[in-house]
mmCIF file of C-alpha atoms and ligand atoms in Angstrom:
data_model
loop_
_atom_site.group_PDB
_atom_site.id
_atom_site.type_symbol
_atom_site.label_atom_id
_atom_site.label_comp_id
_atom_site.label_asym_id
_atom_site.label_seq_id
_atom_site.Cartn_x
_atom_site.Cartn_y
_atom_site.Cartn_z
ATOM 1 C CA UNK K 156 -10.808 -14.414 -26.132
ATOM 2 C CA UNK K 157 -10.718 -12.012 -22.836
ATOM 3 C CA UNK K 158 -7.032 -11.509 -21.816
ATOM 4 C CA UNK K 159 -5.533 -12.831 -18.621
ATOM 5 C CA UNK K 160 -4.757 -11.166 -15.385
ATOM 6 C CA UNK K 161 -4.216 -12.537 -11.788
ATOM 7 C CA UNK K 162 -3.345 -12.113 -8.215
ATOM 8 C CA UNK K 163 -0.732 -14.189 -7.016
ATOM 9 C CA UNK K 164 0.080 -15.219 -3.559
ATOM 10 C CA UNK K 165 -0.163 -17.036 -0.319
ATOM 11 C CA UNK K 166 -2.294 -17.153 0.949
ATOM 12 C CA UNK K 167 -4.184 -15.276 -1.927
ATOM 13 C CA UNK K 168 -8.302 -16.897 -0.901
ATOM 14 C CA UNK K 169 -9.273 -13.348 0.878
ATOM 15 C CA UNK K 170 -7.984 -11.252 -1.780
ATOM 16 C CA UNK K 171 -10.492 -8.721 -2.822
ATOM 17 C CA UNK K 172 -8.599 -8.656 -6.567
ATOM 18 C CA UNK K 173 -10.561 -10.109 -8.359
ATOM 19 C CA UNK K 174 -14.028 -8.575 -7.268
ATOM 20 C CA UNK K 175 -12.335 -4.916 -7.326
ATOM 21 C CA UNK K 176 -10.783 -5.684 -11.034
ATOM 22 C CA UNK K 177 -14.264 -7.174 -12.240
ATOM 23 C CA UNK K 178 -16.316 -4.273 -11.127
ATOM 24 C CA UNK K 179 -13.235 -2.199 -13.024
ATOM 25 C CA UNK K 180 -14.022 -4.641 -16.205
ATOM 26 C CA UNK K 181 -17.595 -4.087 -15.965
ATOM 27 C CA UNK K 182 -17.922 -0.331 -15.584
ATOM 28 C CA UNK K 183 -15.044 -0.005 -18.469
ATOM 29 C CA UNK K 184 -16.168 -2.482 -21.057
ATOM 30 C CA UNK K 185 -13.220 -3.859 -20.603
ATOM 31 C CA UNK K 186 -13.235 -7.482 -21.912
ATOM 32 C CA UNK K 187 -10.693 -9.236 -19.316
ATOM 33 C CA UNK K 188 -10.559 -12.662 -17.406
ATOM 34 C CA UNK K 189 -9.060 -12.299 -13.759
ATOM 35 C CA UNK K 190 -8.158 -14.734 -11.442
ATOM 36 C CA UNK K 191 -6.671 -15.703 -7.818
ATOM 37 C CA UNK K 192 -3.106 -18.292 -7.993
ATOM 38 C CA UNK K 193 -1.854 -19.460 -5.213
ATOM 39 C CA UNK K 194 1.744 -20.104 -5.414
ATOM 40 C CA UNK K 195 4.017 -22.251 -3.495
ATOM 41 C CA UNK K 196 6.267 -20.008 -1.493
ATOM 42 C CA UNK K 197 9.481 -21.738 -2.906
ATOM 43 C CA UNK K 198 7.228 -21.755 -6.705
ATOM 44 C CA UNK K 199 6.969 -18.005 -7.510
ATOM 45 C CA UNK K 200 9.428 -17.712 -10.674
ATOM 46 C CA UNK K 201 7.807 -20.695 -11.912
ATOM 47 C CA UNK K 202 4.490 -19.410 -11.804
ATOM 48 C CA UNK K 203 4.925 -16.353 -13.795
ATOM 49 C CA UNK K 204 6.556 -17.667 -16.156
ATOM 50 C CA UNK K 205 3.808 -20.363 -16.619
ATOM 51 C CA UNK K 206 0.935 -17.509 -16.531
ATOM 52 C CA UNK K 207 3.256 -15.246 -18.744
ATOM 53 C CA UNK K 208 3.628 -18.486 -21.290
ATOM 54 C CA UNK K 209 0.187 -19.403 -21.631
ATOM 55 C CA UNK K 210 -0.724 -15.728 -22.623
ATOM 56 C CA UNK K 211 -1.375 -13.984 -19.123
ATOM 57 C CA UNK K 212 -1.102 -9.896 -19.835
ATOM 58 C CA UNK K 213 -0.391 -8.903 -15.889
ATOM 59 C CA UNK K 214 -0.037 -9.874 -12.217
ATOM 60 C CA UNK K 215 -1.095 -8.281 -9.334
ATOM 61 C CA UNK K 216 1.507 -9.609 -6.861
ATOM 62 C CA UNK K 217 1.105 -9.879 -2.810
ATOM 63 C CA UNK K 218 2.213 -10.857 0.051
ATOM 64 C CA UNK K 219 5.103 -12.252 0.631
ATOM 65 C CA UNK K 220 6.145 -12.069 -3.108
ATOM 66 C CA UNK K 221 6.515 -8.331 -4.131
ATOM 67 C CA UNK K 222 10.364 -8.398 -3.191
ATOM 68 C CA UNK K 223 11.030 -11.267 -5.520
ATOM 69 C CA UNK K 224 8.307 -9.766 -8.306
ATOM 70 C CA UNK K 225 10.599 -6.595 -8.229
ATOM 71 C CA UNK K 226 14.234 -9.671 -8.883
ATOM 72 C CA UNK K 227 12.001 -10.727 -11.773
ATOM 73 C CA UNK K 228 11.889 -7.715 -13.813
ATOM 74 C CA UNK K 229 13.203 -7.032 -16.795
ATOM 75 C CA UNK K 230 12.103 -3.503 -16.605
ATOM 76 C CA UNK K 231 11.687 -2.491 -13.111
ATOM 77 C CA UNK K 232 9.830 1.642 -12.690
ATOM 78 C CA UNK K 233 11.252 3.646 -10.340
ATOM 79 C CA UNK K 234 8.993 3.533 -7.787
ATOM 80 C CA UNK K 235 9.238 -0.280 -7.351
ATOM 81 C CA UNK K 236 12.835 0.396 -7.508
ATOM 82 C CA UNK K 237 12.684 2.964 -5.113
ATOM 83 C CA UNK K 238 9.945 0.763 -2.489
ATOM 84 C CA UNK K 239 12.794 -2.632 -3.620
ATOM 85 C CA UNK K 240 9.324 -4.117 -4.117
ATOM 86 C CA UNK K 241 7.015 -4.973 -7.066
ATOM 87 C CA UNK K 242 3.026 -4.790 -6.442
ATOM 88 C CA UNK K 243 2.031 -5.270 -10.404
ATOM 89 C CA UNK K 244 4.062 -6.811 -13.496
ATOM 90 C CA UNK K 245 3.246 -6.016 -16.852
ATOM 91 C CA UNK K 246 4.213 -8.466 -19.514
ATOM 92 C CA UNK K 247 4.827 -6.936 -23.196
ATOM 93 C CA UNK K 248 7.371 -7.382 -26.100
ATOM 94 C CA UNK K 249 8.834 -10.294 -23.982
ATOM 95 C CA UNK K 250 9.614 -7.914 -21.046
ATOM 96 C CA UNK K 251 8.370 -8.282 -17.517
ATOM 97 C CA UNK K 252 7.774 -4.427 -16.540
ATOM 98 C CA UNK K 253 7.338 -3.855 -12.260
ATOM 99 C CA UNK K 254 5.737 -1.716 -10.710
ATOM 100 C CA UNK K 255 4.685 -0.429 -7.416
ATOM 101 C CA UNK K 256 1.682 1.311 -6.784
ATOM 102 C CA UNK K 257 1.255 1.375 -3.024
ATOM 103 C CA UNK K 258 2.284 4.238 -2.116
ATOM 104 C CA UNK K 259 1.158 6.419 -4.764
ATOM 105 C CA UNK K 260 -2.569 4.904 -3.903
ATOM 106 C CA UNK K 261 -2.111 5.869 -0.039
ATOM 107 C CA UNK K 262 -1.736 9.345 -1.255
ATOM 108 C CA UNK K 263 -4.538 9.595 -3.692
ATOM 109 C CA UNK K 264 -7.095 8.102 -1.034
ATOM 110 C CA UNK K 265 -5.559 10.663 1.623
ATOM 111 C CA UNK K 266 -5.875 13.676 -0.527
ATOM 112 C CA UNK K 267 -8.218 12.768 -3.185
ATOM 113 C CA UNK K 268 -10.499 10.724 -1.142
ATOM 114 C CA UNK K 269 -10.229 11.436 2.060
ATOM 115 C CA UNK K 270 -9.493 15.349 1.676
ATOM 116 C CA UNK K 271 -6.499 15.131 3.895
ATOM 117 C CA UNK K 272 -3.974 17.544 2.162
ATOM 118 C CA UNK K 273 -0.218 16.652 3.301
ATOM 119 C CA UNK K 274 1.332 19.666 2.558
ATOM 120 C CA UNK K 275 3.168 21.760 5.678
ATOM 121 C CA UNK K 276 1.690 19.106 8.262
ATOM 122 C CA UNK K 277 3.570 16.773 10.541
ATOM 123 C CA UNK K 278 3.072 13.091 9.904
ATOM 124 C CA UNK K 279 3.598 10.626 11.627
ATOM 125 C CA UNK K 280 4.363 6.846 10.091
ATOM 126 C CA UNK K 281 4.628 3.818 11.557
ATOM 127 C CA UNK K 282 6.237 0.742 10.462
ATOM 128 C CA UNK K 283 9.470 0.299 8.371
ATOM 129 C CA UNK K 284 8.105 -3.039 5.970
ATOM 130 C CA UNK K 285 7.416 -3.341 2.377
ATOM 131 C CA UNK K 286 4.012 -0.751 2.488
ATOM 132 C CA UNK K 287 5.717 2.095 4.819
ATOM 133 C CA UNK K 288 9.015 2.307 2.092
ATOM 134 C CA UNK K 289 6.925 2.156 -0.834
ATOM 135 C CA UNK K 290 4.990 5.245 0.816
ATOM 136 C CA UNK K 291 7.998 7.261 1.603
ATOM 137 C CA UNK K 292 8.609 8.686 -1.358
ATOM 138 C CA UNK K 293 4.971 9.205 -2.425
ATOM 139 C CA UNK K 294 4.341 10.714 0.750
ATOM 140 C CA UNK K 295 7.639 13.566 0.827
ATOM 141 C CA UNK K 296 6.567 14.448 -2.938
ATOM 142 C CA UNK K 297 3.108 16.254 -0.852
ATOM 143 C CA UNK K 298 5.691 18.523 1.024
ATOM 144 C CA UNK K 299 4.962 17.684 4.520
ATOM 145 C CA UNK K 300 6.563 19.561 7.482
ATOM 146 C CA UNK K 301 7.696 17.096 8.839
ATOM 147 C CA UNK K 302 7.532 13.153 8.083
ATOM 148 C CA UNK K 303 9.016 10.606 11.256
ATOM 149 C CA UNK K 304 9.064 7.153 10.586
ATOM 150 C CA UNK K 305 9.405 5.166 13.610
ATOM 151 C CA UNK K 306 9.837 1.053 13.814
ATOM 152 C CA UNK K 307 10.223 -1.606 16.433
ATOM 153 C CA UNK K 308 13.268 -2.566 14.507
ATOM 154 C CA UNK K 309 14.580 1.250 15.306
ATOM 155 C CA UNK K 310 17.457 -0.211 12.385
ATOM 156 C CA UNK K 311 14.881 -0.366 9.524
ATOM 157 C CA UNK K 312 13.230 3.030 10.205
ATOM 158 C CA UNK K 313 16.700 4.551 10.228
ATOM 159 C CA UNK K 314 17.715 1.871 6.966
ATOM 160 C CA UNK K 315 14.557 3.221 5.021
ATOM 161 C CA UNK K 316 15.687 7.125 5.955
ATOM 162 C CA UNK K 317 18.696 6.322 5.128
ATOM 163 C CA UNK K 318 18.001 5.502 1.476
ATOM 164 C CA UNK K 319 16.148 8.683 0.728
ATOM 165 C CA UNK K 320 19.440 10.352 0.713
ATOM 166 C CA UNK K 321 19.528 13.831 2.045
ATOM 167 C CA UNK K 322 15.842 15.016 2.647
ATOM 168 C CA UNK K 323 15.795 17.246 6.274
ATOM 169 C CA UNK K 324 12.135 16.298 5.681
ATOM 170 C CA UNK K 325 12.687 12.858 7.161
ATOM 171 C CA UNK K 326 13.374 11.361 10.627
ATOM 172 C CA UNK K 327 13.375 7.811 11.560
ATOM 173 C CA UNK K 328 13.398 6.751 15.880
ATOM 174 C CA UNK K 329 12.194 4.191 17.785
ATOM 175 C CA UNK K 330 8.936 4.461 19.861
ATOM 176 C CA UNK K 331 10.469 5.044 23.007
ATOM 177 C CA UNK K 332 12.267 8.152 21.704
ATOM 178 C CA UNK K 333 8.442 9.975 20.352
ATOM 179 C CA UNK K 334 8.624 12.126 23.756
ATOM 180 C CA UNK K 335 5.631 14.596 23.179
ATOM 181 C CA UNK K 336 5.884 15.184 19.708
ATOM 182 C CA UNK K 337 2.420 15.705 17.899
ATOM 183 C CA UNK K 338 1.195 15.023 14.628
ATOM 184 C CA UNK K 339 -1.436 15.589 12.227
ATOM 185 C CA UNK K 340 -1.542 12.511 10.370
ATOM 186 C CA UNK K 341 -0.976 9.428 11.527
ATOM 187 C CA UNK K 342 -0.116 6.731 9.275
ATOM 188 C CA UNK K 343 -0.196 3.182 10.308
ATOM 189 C CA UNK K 344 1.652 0.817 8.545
ATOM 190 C CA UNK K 345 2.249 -1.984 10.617
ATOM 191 C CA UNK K 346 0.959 -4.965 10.464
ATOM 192 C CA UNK K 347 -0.461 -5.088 14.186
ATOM 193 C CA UNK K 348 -3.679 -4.695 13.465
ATOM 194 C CA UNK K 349 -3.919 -8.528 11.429
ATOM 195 C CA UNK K 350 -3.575 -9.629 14.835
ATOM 196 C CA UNK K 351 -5.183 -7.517 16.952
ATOM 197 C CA UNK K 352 -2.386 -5.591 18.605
ATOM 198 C CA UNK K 353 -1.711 -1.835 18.936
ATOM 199 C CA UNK K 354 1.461 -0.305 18.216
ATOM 200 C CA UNK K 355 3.500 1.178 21.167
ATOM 201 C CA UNK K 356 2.328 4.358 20.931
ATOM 202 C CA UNK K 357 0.368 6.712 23.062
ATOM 203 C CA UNK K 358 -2.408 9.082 22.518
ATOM 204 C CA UNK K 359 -0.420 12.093 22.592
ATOM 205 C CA UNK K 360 1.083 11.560 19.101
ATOM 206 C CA UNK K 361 -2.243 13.078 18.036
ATOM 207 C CA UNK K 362 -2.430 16.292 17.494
ATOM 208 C CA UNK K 363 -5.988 18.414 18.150
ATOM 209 C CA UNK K 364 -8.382 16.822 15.376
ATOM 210 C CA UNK K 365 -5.526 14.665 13.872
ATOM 211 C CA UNK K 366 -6.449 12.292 11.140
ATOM 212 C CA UNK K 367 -5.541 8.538 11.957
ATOM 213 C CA UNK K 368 -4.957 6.061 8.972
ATOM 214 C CA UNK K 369 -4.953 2.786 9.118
ATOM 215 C CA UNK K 370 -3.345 0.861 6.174
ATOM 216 C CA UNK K 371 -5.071 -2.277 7.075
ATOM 217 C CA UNK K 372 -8.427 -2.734 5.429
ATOM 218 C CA UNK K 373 -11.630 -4.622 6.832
ATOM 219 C CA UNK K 374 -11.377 -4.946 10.160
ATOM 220 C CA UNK K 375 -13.334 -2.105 11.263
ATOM 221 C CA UNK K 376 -12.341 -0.194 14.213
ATOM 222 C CA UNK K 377 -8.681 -1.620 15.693
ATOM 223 C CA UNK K 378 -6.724 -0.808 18.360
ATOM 224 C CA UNK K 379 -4.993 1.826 16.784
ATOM 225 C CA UNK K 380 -7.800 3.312 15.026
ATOM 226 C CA UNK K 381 -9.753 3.379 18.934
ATOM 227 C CA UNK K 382 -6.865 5.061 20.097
ATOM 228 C CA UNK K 383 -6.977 7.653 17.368
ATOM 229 C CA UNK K 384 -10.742 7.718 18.305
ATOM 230 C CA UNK K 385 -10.167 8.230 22.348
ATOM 231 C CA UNK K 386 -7.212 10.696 21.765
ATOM 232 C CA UNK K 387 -9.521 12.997 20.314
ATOM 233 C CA UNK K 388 -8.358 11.884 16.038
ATOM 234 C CA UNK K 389 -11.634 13.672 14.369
ATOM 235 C CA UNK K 390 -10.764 11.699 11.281
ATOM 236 C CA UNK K 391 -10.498 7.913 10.842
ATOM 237 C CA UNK K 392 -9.722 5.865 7.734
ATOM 238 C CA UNK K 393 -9.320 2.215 6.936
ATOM 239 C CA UNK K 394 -6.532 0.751 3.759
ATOM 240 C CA UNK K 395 -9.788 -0.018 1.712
ATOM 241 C CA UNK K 396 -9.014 3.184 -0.329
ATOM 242 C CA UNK K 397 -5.364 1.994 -0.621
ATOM 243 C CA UNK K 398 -6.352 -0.795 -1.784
ATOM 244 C CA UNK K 399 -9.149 0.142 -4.597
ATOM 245 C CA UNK K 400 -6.893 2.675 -5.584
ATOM 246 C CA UNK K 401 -3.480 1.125 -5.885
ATOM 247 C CA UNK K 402 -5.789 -1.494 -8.205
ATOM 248 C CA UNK K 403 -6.873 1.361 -10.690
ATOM 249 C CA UNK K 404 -3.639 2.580 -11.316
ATOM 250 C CA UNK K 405 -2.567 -1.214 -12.059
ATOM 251 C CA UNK K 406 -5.710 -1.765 -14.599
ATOM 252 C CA UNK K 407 -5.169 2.046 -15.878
ATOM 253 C CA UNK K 408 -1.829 0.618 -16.627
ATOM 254 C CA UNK K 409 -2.539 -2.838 -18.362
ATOM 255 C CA UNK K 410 -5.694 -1.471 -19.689
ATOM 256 C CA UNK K 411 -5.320 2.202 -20.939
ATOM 257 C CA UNK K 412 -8.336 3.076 -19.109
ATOM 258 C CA UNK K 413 -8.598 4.093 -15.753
ATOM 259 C CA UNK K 414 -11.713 2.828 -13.191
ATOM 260 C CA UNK K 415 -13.715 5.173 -11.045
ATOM 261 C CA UNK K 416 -12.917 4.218 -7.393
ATOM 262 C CA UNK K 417 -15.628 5.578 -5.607
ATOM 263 C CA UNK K 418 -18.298 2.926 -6.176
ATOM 264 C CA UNK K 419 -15.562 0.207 -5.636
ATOM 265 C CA UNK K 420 -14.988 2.100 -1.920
ATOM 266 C CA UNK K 421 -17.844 2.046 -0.899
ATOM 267 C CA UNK K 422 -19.139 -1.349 -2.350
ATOM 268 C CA UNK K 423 -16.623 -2.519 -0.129
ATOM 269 C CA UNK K 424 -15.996 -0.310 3.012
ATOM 270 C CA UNK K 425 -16.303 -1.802 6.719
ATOM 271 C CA UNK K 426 -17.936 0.285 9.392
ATOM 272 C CA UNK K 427 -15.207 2.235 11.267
ATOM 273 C CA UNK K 428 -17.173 1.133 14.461
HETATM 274 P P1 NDP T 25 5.845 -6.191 6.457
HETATM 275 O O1 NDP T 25 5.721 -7.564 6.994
HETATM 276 O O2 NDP T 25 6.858 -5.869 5.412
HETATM 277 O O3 NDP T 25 6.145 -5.174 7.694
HETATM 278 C C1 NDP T 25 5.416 -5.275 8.882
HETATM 279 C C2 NDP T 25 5.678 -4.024 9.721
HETATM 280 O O4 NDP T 25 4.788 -4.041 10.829
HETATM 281 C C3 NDP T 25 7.100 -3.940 10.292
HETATM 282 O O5 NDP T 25 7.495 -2.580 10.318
HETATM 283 C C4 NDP T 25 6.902 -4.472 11.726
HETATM 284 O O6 NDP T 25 7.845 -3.955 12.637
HETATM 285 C C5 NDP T 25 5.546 -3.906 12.035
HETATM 286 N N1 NDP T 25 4.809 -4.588 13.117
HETATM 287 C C6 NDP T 25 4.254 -5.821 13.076
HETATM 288 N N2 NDP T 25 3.614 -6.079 14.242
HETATM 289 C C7 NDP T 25 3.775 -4.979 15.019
HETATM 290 C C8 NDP T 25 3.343 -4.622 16.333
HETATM 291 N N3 NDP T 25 2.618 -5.455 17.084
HETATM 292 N N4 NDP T 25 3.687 -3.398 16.806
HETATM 293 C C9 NDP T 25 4.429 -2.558 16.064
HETATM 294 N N5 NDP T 25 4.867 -2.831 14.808
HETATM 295 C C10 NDP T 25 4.547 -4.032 14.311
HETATM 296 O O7 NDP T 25 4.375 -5.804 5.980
HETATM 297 P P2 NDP T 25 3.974 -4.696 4.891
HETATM 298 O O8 NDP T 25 4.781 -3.481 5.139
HETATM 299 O O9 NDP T 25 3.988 -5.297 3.548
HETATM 300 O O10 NDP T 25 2.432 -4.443 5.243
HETATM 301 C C11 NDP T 25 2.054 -3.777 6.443
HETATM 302 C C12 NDP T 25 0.540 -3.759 6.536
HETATM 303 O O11 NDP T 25 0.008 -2.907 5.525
HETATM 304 C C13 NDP T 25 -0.041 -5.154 6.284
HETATM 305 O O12 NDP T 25 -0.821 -5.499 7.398
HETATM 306 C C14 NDP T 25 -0.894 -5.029 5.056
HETATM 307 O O13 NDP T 25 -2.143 -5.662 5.237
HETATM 308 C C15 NDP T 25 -1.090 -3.519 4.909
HETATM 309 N N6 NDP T 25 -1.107 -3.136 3.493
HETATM 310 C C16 NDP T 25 -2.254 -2.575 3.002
HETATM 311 C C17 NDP T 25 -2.320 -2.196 1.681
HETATM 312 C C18 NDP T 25 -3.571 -1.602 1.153
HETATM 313 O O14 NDP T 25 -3.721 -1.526 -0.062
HETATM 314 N N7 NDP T 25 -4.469 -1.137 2.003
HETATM 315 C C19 NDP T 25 -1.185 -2.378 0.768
HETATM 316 C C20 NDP T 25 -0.010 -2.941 1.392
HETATM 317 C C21 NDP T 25 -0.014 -3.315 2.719
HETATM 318 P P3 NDP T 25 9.286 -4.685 12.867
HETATM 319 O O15 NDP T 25 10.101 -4.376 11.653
HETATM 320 O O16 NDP T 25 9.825 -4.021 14.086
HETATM 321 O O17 NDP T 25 8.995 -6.144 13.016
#
């Protein structure tokens, strides 16, 4: 009987999971059933432990559950620790392992992918949520410059900082306080884009032939990827690579055997236009 994986979440019907983890199945020979659950907001404990019960191996977990994945763990990794969110659980020897493999994708798309090396540039994140701290970390390891992390809520930018302990790497600030600072990557990860808005930032945060990167995936070209665009970015990139990528890791994990992602991009990329 094929063994039991999931994604889990609400609302979970536009998840791409399940297509990305099948092609992974099929090019692997990997004999696995994956589905979508969605869960009750006030129903996620319940729900694992169900799937977990009934002989489910692993969970893909999204939005808004990865914070209460990572309380579920028996055996939390350090980057979930480290994000204080859970993306994939593993369950084995009656242990619920975590995991968090968000960040660690954004950086193989950027560099692997994308050819975007981080080392000894200035970048530029936006957004202080669940995606932006688990990409901290991941992010620093490349040796950038310089890495600012700037927020709305100028309290979480400086709150995620904070937690990194001493790294002279890292700033946090608010929008307003950007000045004329220029990067060369710009990371978005907000969540303005879901609803068509642009961050409050202008085009001089680009450096001469920046590269712009935009965590959301699918939507083609938003309003921050434009601006990026207009302000002269000569490389633009969609979260579809995030996305494949953070899924391989998860089925290299459960599986032993890790996907190419290249087919999966492009079977799924969206026009940047
Ligand atoms: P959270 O809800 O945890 O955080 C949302 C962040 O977006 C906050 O920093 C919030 O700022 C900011 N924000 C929202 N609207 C605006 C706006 N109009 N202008 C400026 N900032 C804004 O979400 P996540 O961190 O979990 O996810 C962020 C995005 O990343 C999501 O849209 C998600 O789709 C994408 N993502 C993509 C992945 C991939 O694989 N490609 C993986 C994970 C996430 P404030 O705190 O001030 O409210």
């Amino acid at each position: 009987m094929s063994e039991r994986y999931a994604v889990v979440g609400h609302p979970v019907a536009h998840s791409l999971s399940p297509l990305i983890h099948g092609l992974f199945a099929a090019a692997t020979g990997q004999d696995i059933e994956y589905t979508k659950i969605e869960c009750a907001l006030d129903g996620f404990a319940a729900t694992v432990e169900g799937f977990r019960a009934a002989g489910g191996r692993g969970l893909n977990v999204t939005v808004p559950f990865k914070v209460q994945a990572l309380q579920l763990a028996t055996r939390p990794q350090p980057a979930a620790r480290a994000a204080g969110a859970a993306n994939a659980l593993r369950f084995a020897a009656g242990e619920i392992e975590a995991e968090n493999f968000d960040g660690l994708a954004l950086v193989r798309d950027l560099t692997h992918n994308l050819g975007t090396p981080l080392a000894g540039v200035r970048v530029l994140l936006l957004g202080a949520g669940g995606a932006a701290r688990g990409a901290l970390r991941p992010l620093l390891a490349e040796r950038p410059a310089v890495l600012v992390v700037v927020n709305r809520d100028v309290a979480k930018a400086r709150q995620v900082v904070g937690e990194l302990g001493h790294e002279p790497r890292a700033r946090w600030c608010g929008y307003g306080d950007l000045g004329d600072e220029r990067f060369d990557i710009v990371i978005d990860g907000t969540s303005a884009s879901l609803h068509g808005e642009l961050p409050p930032i202008a085009a001089s945060v680009f450096a001469p032939g920046a590269s712009a990167y935009e965590m959301v995936y699918g939507k083609g070209l938003t309003p921050f990827l434009r601006l990026a665009r207009q302000a002269g970015a000569t490389r633009l990139a969609d979260g579809v690579g995030m996305l494949v990528e953070q899924a391989a890791e998860a089925f290299a994990w459960w599986r032993g055997v890790r996907p190419a992602t290249a087919p999966v991009i492009e079977r799924l990329a969206v026009p940047l236009a």
